[in-house]
mmCIF file of C-alpha atoms in Angstrom:
data_model
loop_
_atom_site.group_PDB
_atom_site.id
_atom_site.type_symbol
_atom_site.label_atom_id
_atom_site.label_comp_id
_atom_site.label_asym_id
_atom_site.label_seq_id
_atom_site.Cartn_x
_atom_site.Cartn_y
_atom_site.Cartn_z
ATOM 1 C CA MET U 30 -1.516 -17.688 -16.543
ATOM 2 C CA GLU U 31 -4.818 -19.470 -15.977
ATOM 3 C CA TYR U 32 -7.306 -18.196 -13.392
ATOM 4 C CA ARG U 33 -10.760 -19.340 -12.364
ATOM 5 C CA ILE U 34 -13.086 -16.399 -11.696
ATOM 6 C CA THR U 35 -16.356 -16.557 -9.769
ATOM 7 C CA ALA U 36 -18.688 -13.618 -10.342
ATOM 8 C CA GLU U 37 -22.115 -12.775 -8.967
ATOM 9 C CA LEU U 38 -24.699 -11.067 -11.188
ATOM 10 C CA THR U 39 -27.443 -9.414 -9.172
ATOM 11 C CA LEU U 40 -30.917 -8.121 -9.993
ATOM 12 C CA PRO U 41 -31.564 -4.387 -9.798
ATOM 13 C CA ALA U 42 -32.881 -3.102 -6.473
ATOM 14 C CA GLY U 43 -36.633 -3.473 -6.113
ATOM 15 C CA MET U 44 -37.012 -6.060 -8.864
ATOM 16 C CA ALA U 45 -39.085 -9.135 -8.044
ATOM 17 C CA GLU U 46 -37.351 -12.495 -7.943
ATOM 18 C CA LEU U 47 -37.165 -14.456 -11.182
ATOM 19 C CA ASP U 48 -39.633 -17.277 -11.773
ATOM 20 C CA GLY U 49 -38.604 -20.522 -13.479
ATOM 21 C CA LEU U 50 -39.304 -19.314 -17.005
ATOM 22 C CA GLN U 51 -37.408 -16.047 -16.461
ATOM 23 C CA GLN U 52 -34.440 -17.963 -15.069
ATOM 24 C CA GLN U 53 -34.309 -20.119 -18.203
ATOM 25 C CA GLY U 54 -34.484 -17.022 -20.411
ATOM 26 C CA ALA U 55 -31.682 -15.253 -18.528
ATOM 27 C CA ALA U 56 -29.548 -18.399 -18.716
ATOM 28 C CA ALA U 57 -30.056 -18.623 -22.473
ATOM 29 C CA LEU U 58 -29.104 -14.956 -23.025
ATOM 30 C CA LEU U 59 -25.988 -15.147 -20.859
ATOM 31 C CA SER U 60 -24.850 -18.463 -22.354
ATOM 32 C CA GLU U 61 -25.207 -17.096 -25.878
ATOM 33 C CA TRP U 62 -22.921 -14.156 -25.131
ATOM 34 C CA LEU U 63 -20.416 -16.184 -23.124
ATOM 35 C CA ASP U 64 -20.126 -18.707 -25.967
ATOM 36 C CA ARG U 65 -19.317 -15.892 -28.413
ATOM 37 C CA VAL U 66 -16.551 -14.260 -26.421
ATOM 38 C CA ALA U 67 -12.967 -14.600 -27.625
ATOM 39 C CA THR U 68 -10.103 -12.404 -26.465
ATOM 40 C CA VAL U 69 -11.298 -9.189 -24.821
ATOM 41 C CA GLU U 70 -9.499 -6.030 -23.785
ATOM 42 C CA GLY U 71 -9.711 -5.248 -20.089
ATOM 43 C CA PRO U 72 -8.552 -2.226 -18.064
ATOM 44 C CA GLU U 73 -5.231 -0.626 -19.124
ATOM 45 C CA GLY U 74 -5.542 -2.317 -22.517
ATOM 46 C CA VAL U 75 -4.506 -5.732 -21.187
ATOM 47 C CA GLU U 76 -6.074 -8.657 -23.034
ATOM 48 C CA ILE U 77 -7.679 -11.627 -21.281
ATOM 49 C CA THR U 78 -8.962 -14.787 -22.946
ATOM 50 C CA PRO U 79 -11.972 -16.617 -21.446
ATOM 51 C CA TYR U 80 -12.088 -20.162 -22.803
ATOM 52 C CA ASP U 81 -14.574 -21.958 -20.572
ATOM 53 C CA HIS U 82 -17.497 -21.062 -18.333
ATOM 54 C CA ARG U 83 -20.151 -22.468 -16.044
ATOM 55 C CA LEU U 84 -23.426 -20.676 -15.370
ATOM 56 C CA GLU U 85 -26.060 -21.032 -12.671
ATOM 57 C CA VAL U 86 -29.106 -18.739 -12.753
ATOM 58 C CA ARG U 87 -31.139 -18.377 -9.574
ATOM 59 C CA SER U 88 -34.226 -16.458 -8.547
ATOM 60 C CA THR U 89 -32.029 -13.608 -7.241
ATOM 61 C CA GLY U 90 -29.492 -13.439 -10.091
ATOM 62 C CA ALA U 91 -26.715 -15.625 -11.411
ATOM 63 C CA VAL U 92 -23.312 -17.049 -10.572
ATOM 64 C CA VAL U 93 -20.793 -17.260 -13.392
ATOM 65 C CA GLU U 94 -17.546 -19.204 -13.271
ATOM 66 C CA LEU U 95 -15.032 -18.219 -15.935
ATOM 67 C CA LEU U 96 -11.745 -19.872 -16.787
ATOM 68 C CA VAL U 97 -9.539 -17.120 -18.197
ATOM 69 C CA ASP U 98 -5.986 -16.640 -19.368
ATOM 70 C CA ALA U 99 -4.468 -13.375 -18.103
ATOM 71 C CA PRO U 100 -0.981 -12.031 -17.272
ATOM 72 C CA ALA U 101 -1.789 -11.471 -13.580
ATOM 73 C CA LEU U 102 -4.468 -11.964 -10.931
ATOM 74 C CA SER U 103 -5.430 -8.283 -10.929
ATOM 75 C CA PHE U 104 -5.912 -8.267 -14.705
ATOM 76 C CA ALA U 105 -7.941 -11.478 -14.529
ATOM 77 C CA GLU U 106 -10.387 -10.062 -11.991
ATOM 78 C CA ASN U 107 -10.680 -6.588 -13.513
ATOM 79 C CA GLY U 108 -10.913 -7.950 -17.059
ATOM 80 C CA ALA U 109 -13.597 -10.488 -16.146
ATOM 81 C CA GLU U 110 -15.637 -7.805 -14.421
ATOM 82 C CA ALA U 111 -15.369 -5.527 -17.468
ATOM 83 C CA LEU U 112 -16.375 -8.394 -19.749
ATOM 84 C CA LEU U 113 -19.475 -9.291 -17.730
ATOM 85 C CA GLN U 114 -20.480 -5.660 -17.415
ATOM 86 C CA GLU U 115 -20.277 -5.268 -21.196
ATOM 87 C CA ILE U 116 -22.383 -8.400 -21.752
ATOM 88 C CA LEU U 117 -25.108 -7.058 -19.457
ATOM 89 C CA GLU U 118 -25.084 -3.657 -21.163
ATOM 90 C CA ARG U 119 -25.432 -5.260 -24.603
ATOM 91 C CA THR U 120 -28.278 -7.523 -23.497
ATOM 92 C CA GLU U 121 -31.344 -5.293 -23.340
ATOM 93 C CA LEU U 122 -33.318 -7.552 -21.005
ATOM 94 C CA LEU U 123 -30.401 -7.727 -18.550
ATOM 95 C CA ALA U 124 -29.134 -4.166 -18.893
ATOM 96 C CA GLU U 125 -30.120 -3.199 -15.346
ATOM 97 C CA TRP U 126 -28.429 -6.187 -13.738
ATOM 98 C CA ARG U 127 -25.179 -5.495 -11.877
ATOM 99 C CA VAL U 128 -21.867 -7.297 -11.462
ATOM 100 C CA GLY U 129 -21.300 -7.990 -7.782
ATOM 101 C CA LYS U 130 -18.359 -9.876 -6.328
ATOM 102 C CA CYS U 131 -15.885 -10.901 -9.026
ATOM 103 C CA GLU U 132 -12.718 -12.604 -7.832
ATOM 104 C CA VAL U 133 -10.319 -15.462 -8.382
ATOM 105 C CA THR U 134 -11.384 -18.689 -6.668
ATOM 106 C CA VAL U 135 -8.995 -21.599 -7.033
ATOM 107 C CA SER U 136 -7.754 -24.525 -4.999
ATOM 108 C CA ASP U 137 -4.855 -24.194 -2.550
ATOM 109 C CA ALA U 138 -2.567 -26.046 -4.954
ATOM 110 C CA GLU U 139 -3.507 -23.715 -7.796
ATOM 111 C CA LEU U 140 -2.994 -20.678 -5.571
ATOM 112 C CA ALA U 141 0.457 -21.913 -4.613
ATOM 113 C CA GLU U 142 1.350 -22.362 -8.257
ATOM 114 C CA ALA U 143 0.129 -18.859 -9.104
ATOM 115 C CA LEU U 144 2.078 -17.320 -6.230
ATOM 116 C CA GLU U 145 5.306 -19.258 -6.577
ATOM 117 C CA GLY U 146 5.435 -19.998 -10.281
ATOM 118 C CA GLY U 147 4.905 -23.735 -9.872
ATOM 119 C CA ALA U 148 5.711 -24.376 -6.213
ATOM 120 C CA ASP U 149 3.328 -26.319 -4.032
ATOM 121 C CA GLU U 150 1.608 -25.089 -0.906
ATOM 122 C CA GLY U 151 4.353 -26.403 1.366
ATOM 123 C CA VAL U 152 6.945 -24.210 -0.312
ATOM 124 C CA VAL U 153 4.856 -21.071 0.114
ATOM 125 C CA SER U 154 4.053 -21.814 3.740
ATOM 126 C CA ALA U 155 7.658 -22.637 4.509
ATOM 127 C CA GLY U 156 8.833 -19.473 2.808
ATOM 128 C CA ILE U 157 6.874 -16.967 4.911
ATOM 129 C CA GLY U 158 5.098 -19.137 7.464
ATOM 130 C CA LEU U 159 1.546 -18.338 6.332
ATOM 131 C CA PRO U 160 -1.149 -20.476 4.718
ATOM 132 C CA VAL U 161 -1.552 -19.909 0.997
ATOM 133 C CA GLU U 162 -5.111 -18.661 1.386
ATOM 134 C CA ASP U 163 -3.938 -15.929 3.808
ATOM 135 C CA VAL U 164 -1.220 -14.822 1.401
ATOM 136 C CA THR U 165 -3.706 -14.685 -1.453
ATOM 137 C CA ALA U 166 -6.168 -12.638 0.599
ATOM 138 C CA GLN U 167 -3.389 -10.206 1.476
ATOM 139 C CA ARG U 168 -2.306 -9.867 -2.150
ATOM 140 C CA ARG U 169 -5.882 -9.280 -3.279
ATOM 141 C CA ARG U 170 -6.316 -6.563 -0.635
ATOM 142 C CA LEU U 171 -3.125 -4.775 -1.700
ATOM 143 C CA LEU U 172 -4.066 -5.012 -5.372
ATOM 144 C CA ALA U 173 -7.374 -3.313 -4.567
ATOM 145 C CA LEU U 174 -5.513 -0.485 -2.781
ATOM 146 C CA SER U 175 -2.955 0.044 -5.559
ATOM 147 C CA SER U 176 -5.150 2.373 -7.623
ATOM 148 C CA ARG U 177 -5.134 4.921 -4.770
ATOM 149 C CA LEU U 178 -1.429 5.649 -5.308
ATOM 150 C CA ARG U 179 -2.121 8.359 -7.894
ATOM 151 C CA ALA U 180 1.134 10.275 -7.480
ATOM 152 C CA PHE U 181 3.188 7.628 -9.300
ATOM 153 C CA GLU U 182 2.908 5.439 -12.378
ATOM 154 C CA LEU U 183 3.923 1.777 -12.308
ATOM 155 C CA ASP U 184 7.185 2.668 -14.060
ATOM 156 C CA SER U 185 8.209 4.447 -10.835
ATOM 157 C CA PHE U 186 8.878 0.962 -9.449
ATOM 158 C CA GLY U 187 11.050 -0.048 -12.381
ATOM 159 C CA PRO U 188 10.411 -2.390 -15.308
ATOM 160 C CA PRO U 189 7.967 -5.359 -15.126
ATOM 161 C CA LEU U 190 9.177 -8.347 -13.111
ATOM 162 C CA ALA U 191 8.636 -12.096 -13.265
ATOM 163 C CA ASP U 192 5.769 -11.627 -10.796
ATOM 164 C CA PRO U 193 3.420 -9.460 -12.900
ATOM 165 C CA ASP U 194 1.512 -8.329 -9.796
ATOM 166 C CA ALA U 195 4.633 -7.131 -7.945
ATOM 167 C CA ARG U 196 4.501 -3.451 -8.888
ATOM 168 C CA PHE U 197 0.770 -3.243 -8.179
ATOM 169 C CA LEU U 198 1.377 -4.877 -4.808
ATOM 170 C CA ALA U 199 4.146 -2.368 -4.035
ATOM 171 C CA ALA U 200 1.778 0.526 -4.732
ATOM 172 C CA GLY U 201 -0.902 -1.017 -2.545
ATOM 173 C CA ALA U 202 1.572 -1.659 0.262
ATOM 174 C CA LEU U 203 2.513 2.035 0.405
ATOM 175 C CA VAL U 204 -1.133 3.061 0.689
ATOM 176 C CA ASP U 205 -1.810 0.419 3.343
ATOM 177 C CA ARG U 206 1.221 1.225 5.499
ATOM 178 C CA ALA U 207 0.553 4.974 5.304
ATOM 179 C CA SER U 208 -2.714 4.366 7.109
ATOM 180 C CA VAL U 209 -1.157 2.002 9.650
ATOM 181 C CA LEU U 210 1.775 4.313 10.433
ATOM 182 C CA THR U 211 -0.587 7.221 11.039
ATOM 183 C CA GLU U 212 -2.514 5.145 13.583
ATOM 184 C CA GLU U 213 0.721 4.013 15.227
ATOM 185 C CA LEU U 214 2.011 7.571 15.559
ATOM 186 C CA ILE U 215 -1.218 8.555 17.302
ATOM 187 C CA MET U 216 -0.670 5.659 19.706
ATOM 188 C CA ASP U 217 2.934 6.785 20.304
ATOM 189 C CA ILE U 218 1.726 10.272 21.190
ATOM 190 C CA MET U 219 -0.857 8.884 23.605
ATOM 191 C CA THR U 220 1.809 6.704 25.251
ATOM 192 C CA LEU U 221 4.232 9.608 25.716
ATOM 193 C CA ASP U 222 1.428 11.803 27.070
ATOM 194 C CA GLU U 223 0.335 9.195 29.603
ATOM 195 C CA GLU U 224 3.862 8.407 30.759
ATOM 196 C CA ALA U 225 4.810 12.090 30.981
ATOM 197 C CA GLU U 226 1.984 12.658 33.474
ATOM 198 C CA SER U 227 3.959 10.688 36.052
ATOM 199 C CA LEU U 228 6.835 13.190 35.973
ATOM 200 C CA ASP U 229 7.413 15.742 38.684
ATOM 201 C CA LYS U 230 7.662 19.328 37.535
ATOM 202 C CA ASP U 231 11.389 19.449 38.207
ATOM 203 C CA GLU U 232 12.143 16.285 36.219
ATOM 204 C CA ALA U 233 13.469 16.232 32.656
ATOM 205 C CA ASN U 234 11.118 16.059 29.706
ATOM 206 C CA TRP U 235 9.841 12.532 28.935
ATOM 207 C CA THR U 236 11.065 11.231 25.569
ATOM 208 C CA ALA U 237 11.112 8.105 23.425
ATOM 209 C CA ASP U 238 14.375 7.212 25.171
ATOM 210 C CA ASP U 239 12.363 6.655 28.357
ATOM 211 C CA SER U 240 9.633 4.491 26.762
ATOM 212 C CA GLN U 241 9.645 0.849 25.728
ATOM 213 C CA GLY U 242 6.336 0.385 23.934
ATOM 214 C CA LEU U 243 6.569 2.797 21.013
ATOM 215 C CA PHE U 244 6.009 1.968 17.355
ATOM 216 C CA VAL U 245 7.118 4.637 14.867
ATOM 217 C CA LEU U 246 9.343 6.762 17.101
ATOM 218 C CA HIS U 247 11.546 3.748 17.785
ATOM 219 C CA ASP U 248 12.067 3.385 14.025
ATOM 220 C CA LEU U 249 13.643 6.833 13.860
ATOM 221 C CA PRO U 250 17.438 7.201 14.307
ATOM 222 C CA VAL U 251 18.313 5.772 17.724
ATOM 223 C CA ARG U 252 20.953 8.347 18.649
ATOM 224 C CA TYR U 253 18.297 11.072 18.769
ATOM 225 C CA ARG U 254 15.686 9.262 20.881
ATOM 226 C CA HIS U 255 16.239 11.642 23.785
ATOM 227 C CA HIS U 256 14.909 14.415 21.469
ATOM 228 C CA TYR U 257 11.632 12.683 20.618
ATOM 229 C CA ASP U 258 9.259 14.217 23.145
ATOM 230 C CA VAL U 259 5.508 14.754 22.827
ATOM 231 C CA ILE U 260 5.901 17.971 20.829
ATOM 232 C CA PHE U 261 8.275 16.266 18.398
ATOM 233 C CA ALA U 262 5.902 13.310 18.030
ATOM 234 C CA LYS U 263 2.967 15.579 17.262
ATOM 235 C CA LYS U 264 4.976 17.479 14.671
ATOM 236 C CA PHE U 265 6.184 14.251 13.093
ATOM 237 C CA LEU U 266 2.594 13.035 12.876
ATOM 238 C CA VAL U 267 1.632 16.176 10.950
ATOM 239 C CA ALA U 268 4.714 16.001 8.694
ATOM 240 C CA SER U 269 4.122 12.344 7.874
ATOM 241 C CA ALA U 270 0.413 12.917 7.232
ATOM 242 C CA VAL U 271 1.327 15.633 4.722
ATOM 243 C CA VAL U 272 3.690 13.276 2.870
ATOM 244 C CA TYR U 273 1.291 10.338 2.908
ATOM 245 C CA ALA U 274 -1.585 12.461 1.633
ATOM 246 C CA ARG U 275 0.542 13.499 -1.355
ATOM 247 C CA LEU U 276 0.728 9.863 -2.431
ATOM 248 C CA THR U 277 -2.954 9.932 -3.334
ATOM 249 C CA GLY U 278 -2.746 13.119 -5.417
ATOM 250 C CA SER U 279 -0.953 14.260 -8.532
ATOM 251 C CA PRO U 280 1.624 15.479 -9.340
ATOM 252 C CA TRP U 281 3.968 14.163 -6.667
ATOM 253 C CA LEU U 282 5.575 16.739 -4.392
ATOM 254 C CA PRO U 283 8.775 15.263 -2.881
ATOM 255 C CA PRO U 284 9.568 15.655 0.831
ATOM 256 C CA ALA U 285 10.263 19.265 1.706
ATOM 257 C CA SER U 286 12.226 18.682 4.913
ATOM 258 C CA THR U 287 14.356 16.117 6.701
ATOM 259 C CA ALA U 288 11.357 15.096 8.817
ATOM 260 C CA GLU U 289 9.255 14.478 5.709
ATOM 261 C CA SER U 290 12.105 12.461 4.158
ATOM 262 C CA LEU U 291 12.259 10.339 7.313
ATOM 263 C CA ALA U 292 8.502 9.790 7.201
ATOM 264 C CA LEU U 293 8.727 8.541 3.620
ATOM 265 C CA HIS U 294 11.731 6.370 4.482
ATOM 266 C CA ILE U 295 9.871 4.652 7.339
ATOM 267 C CA LEU U 296 6.832 4.150 5.100
ATOM 268 C CA ILE U 297 8.958 2.454 2.431
ATOM 269 C CA GLU U 298 10.667 0.166 4.966
ATOM 270 C CA ASN U 299 7.300 -0.888 6.372
ATOM 271 C CA ALA U 300 5.908 -1.500 2.874
ATOM 272 C CA LYS U 301 8.920 -3.696 2.059
ATOM 273 C CA ASP U 302 8.369 -5.811 5.160
ATOM 274 C CA LEU U 303 4.665 -6.207 4.382
ATOM 275 C CA LEU U 304 5.365 -7.442 0.846
ATOM 276 C CA VAL U 305 8.009 -9.973 1.878
ATOM 277 C CA SER U 306 6.439 -11.224 5.119
ATOM 278 C CA PHE U 307 2.760 -11.329 4.196
ATOM 279 C CA ALA U 308 2.355 -11.118 0.397
ATOM 280 C CA ALA U 309 5.031 -13.604 -0.747
ATOM 281 C CA VAL U 310 6.836 -11.122 -2.985
ATOM 282 C CA ASP U 311 10.429 -12.100 -3.712
ATOM 283 C CA PRO U 312 12.803 -10.072 -1.471
ATOM 284 C CA ASP U 313 15.119 -9.315 -4.390
ATOM 285 C CA ASP U 314 12.165 -7.949 -6.370
ATOM 286 C CA VAL U 315 11.133 -5.803 -3.413
ATOM 287 C CA THR U 316 14.634 -4.393 -3.065
ATOM 288 C CA ALA U 317 14.853 -3.662 -6.784
ATOM 289 C CA MET U 318 11.431 -2.004 -6.986
ATOM 290 C CA PHE U 319 11.953 0.327 -4.054
ATOM 291 C CA ALA U 320 15.479 1.263 -5.092
ATOM 292 C CA VAL U 321 13.925 2.709 -8.243
ATOM 293 C CA PHE U 322 10.971 4.163 -6.338
ATOM 294 C CA GLU U 323 13.183 5.991 -3.832
ATOM 295 C CA SER U 324 15.183 7.561 -6.647
ATOM 296 C CA ASN U 325 11.908 8.915 -8.037
ATOM 297 C CA ALA U 326 10.297 9.908 -4.732
ATOM 298 C CA HIS U 327 13.124 11.580 -2.789
ATOM 299 C CA SER U 328 14.696 14.908 -3.715
ATOM 300 C CA HIS U 329 17.147 14.692 -0.786
ATOM 301 C CA HIS U 330 18.762 11.720 0.928
ATOM 302 C CA ASP U 331 19.991 13.449 4.080
ATOM 303 C CA HIS U 332 17.816 11.160 6.204
ATOM 304 C CA GLU U 333 20.152 8.272 5.315
ATOM 305 C CA TRP U 334 23.011 10.090 7.044
ATOM 306 C CA LEU U 335 21.099 10.029 10.327
ATOM 307 C CA TYR U 336 21.166 6.224 10.396
ATOM 308 C CA LEU U 337 24.950 5.878 9.856
ATOM 309 C CA GLU U 338 26.547 4.093 12.799
ATOM 310 C CA ASP U 339 29.888 5.813 12.138
ATOM 311 C CA LEU U 340 28.318 9.093 13.155
ATOM 312 C CA ASP U 341 28.116 7.881 16.770
ATOM 313 C CA SER U 342 31.882 8.037 17.151
ATOM 314 C CA ALA U 343 32.394 11.172 15.067
ATOM 315 C CA ASP U 344 33.840 14.353 16.551
ATOM 316 C CA PRO U 345 31.059 16.997 16.668
ATOM 317 C CA ASP U 346 33.655 19.642 15.857
ATOM 318 C CA ASP U 347 34.941 17.753 12.792
ATOM 319 C CA SER U 348 32.975 19.096 9.831
ATOM 320 C CA SER U 349 34.421 16.457 7.518
ATOM 321 C CA ALA U 350 33.010 13.677 9.712
ATOM 322 C CA ASP U 351 29.619 15.378 9.906
ATOM 323 C CA PRO U 352 29.290 17.492 6.734
ATOM 324 C CA LEU U 353 25.541 17.968 7.191
ATOM 325 C CA GLY U 354 25.976 19.223 10.749
ATOM 326 C CA PHE U 355 23.488 16.797 12.282
ATOM 327 C CA LEU U 356 25.516 16.204 15.460
ATOM 328 C CA SER U 357 25.220 19.835 16.457
ATOM 329 C CA ARG U 358 21.508 20.087 15.668
ATOM 330 C CA ASP U 359 18.407 19.247 17.660
ATOM 331 C CA ALA U 360 15.971 16.810 16.056
ATOM 332 C CA HIS U 361 13.316 19.518 16.161
ATOM 333 C CA SER U 362 15.290 21.305 13.433
ATOM 334 C CA TRP U 363 14.366 18.530 11.000
ATOM 335 C CA PHE U 364 11.020 20.196 10.352
ATOM 336 C CA ALA U 365 12.645 23.249 8.778
ATOM 337 C CA PRO U 366 12.120 23.206 4.986
ATOM 338 C CA TYR U 367 14.985 22.553 2.623
ATOM 339 C CA PRO U 368 16.403 25.808 1.179
ATOM 340 C CA GLU U 369 14.835 25.234 -2.242
ATOM 341 C CA ALA U 370 11.524 24.311 -0.585
ATOM 342 C CA LYS U 371 11.263 27.281 1.765
ATOM 343 C CA ASP U 372 8.285 28.586 -0.204
ATOM 344 C CA ALA U 373 6.521 25.210 -0.205
ATOM 345 C CA PRO U 374 3.213 25.061 1.684
ATOM 346 C CA THR U 375 3.920 24.307 5.345
ATOM 347 C CA HIS U 376 1.398 23.228 7.942
ATOM 348 C CA PRO U 377 1.083 25.994 10.583
ATOM 349 C CA TYR U 378 1.740 23.503 13.379
ATOM 350 C CA LEU U 379 5.246 22.934 12.012
ATOM 351 C CA ILE U 380 6.212 26.598 12.046
ATOM 352 C CA ASP U 381 8.127 27.640 15.183
ATOM 353 C CA ASP U 382 7.222 30.875 16.894
ATOM 354 C CA ASP U 383 10.714 32.149 16.105
ATOM 355 C CA ASP U 384 10.032 31.616 12.393
#
């Protein structure tokens, strides 16, 4: 796919501005190298092919426009940056220059074609209700975040798809939503705390069942909302933070309790919505990618049982209707580690006094 890259080359800090003669010399050196370049190998061994360029040298540096062929936007930007950095390093007189901003800059029509495989801007806007430039900015932001998901390789999202950026975007969406969900849980705790202050001492404990303006707690299984009090919310914040932090490390440690499994489940659902609603990723691709990801990320799937509507009408005394025993358990029990994970590191705040 063809991309137009605009890159800024900047002078080293403290260097005086270039005079006219120095600008001509820098232009000659850069043009010579840019004219030589054929196919180059960028990050992850992916090849990009620059086949046209435009150069403008100023007193403070240079602006380079490259027309490149690359399999995806992320490869185009990263490959172009690596190419320009190599040119500077090989040019003794420019070795201390730096590559600044380096990103795809194309027209709205070209952006629509890149995002939708040939569709025009109207199709993209009609599909998710956002201008093409907003979708592109969102995709670029998620691509930049994708490298922070160190616990998983791209193969954890399944094989490559028609949209070559899709798996990178999925990784970035998980990192992005982990941060957002943490903030939202803090807000939920503050809301419960403030509303609980209005209770008389002899009134029942205030829970998510009594509140309307909650974010994450209202995404948990509805039938247990009367269990989600301030203490539960604080524990769930800690459990989710533990899971989300593991995403940025290696190797991956799967959820060690029902609460941690729920935290990962909510993260995945939020990441899916972000990709479809704001990054123009095909819903079928999103479903396929995260089906594979969940099989790699979860060691248990007991959290899925909590969302079953049939459980609402089940007899609590019928073990066949509730084989995991959730109907007879308090939601606070979800923080207990799975039997095989009882020796896993546990945050002290999640350990009951009885334990």
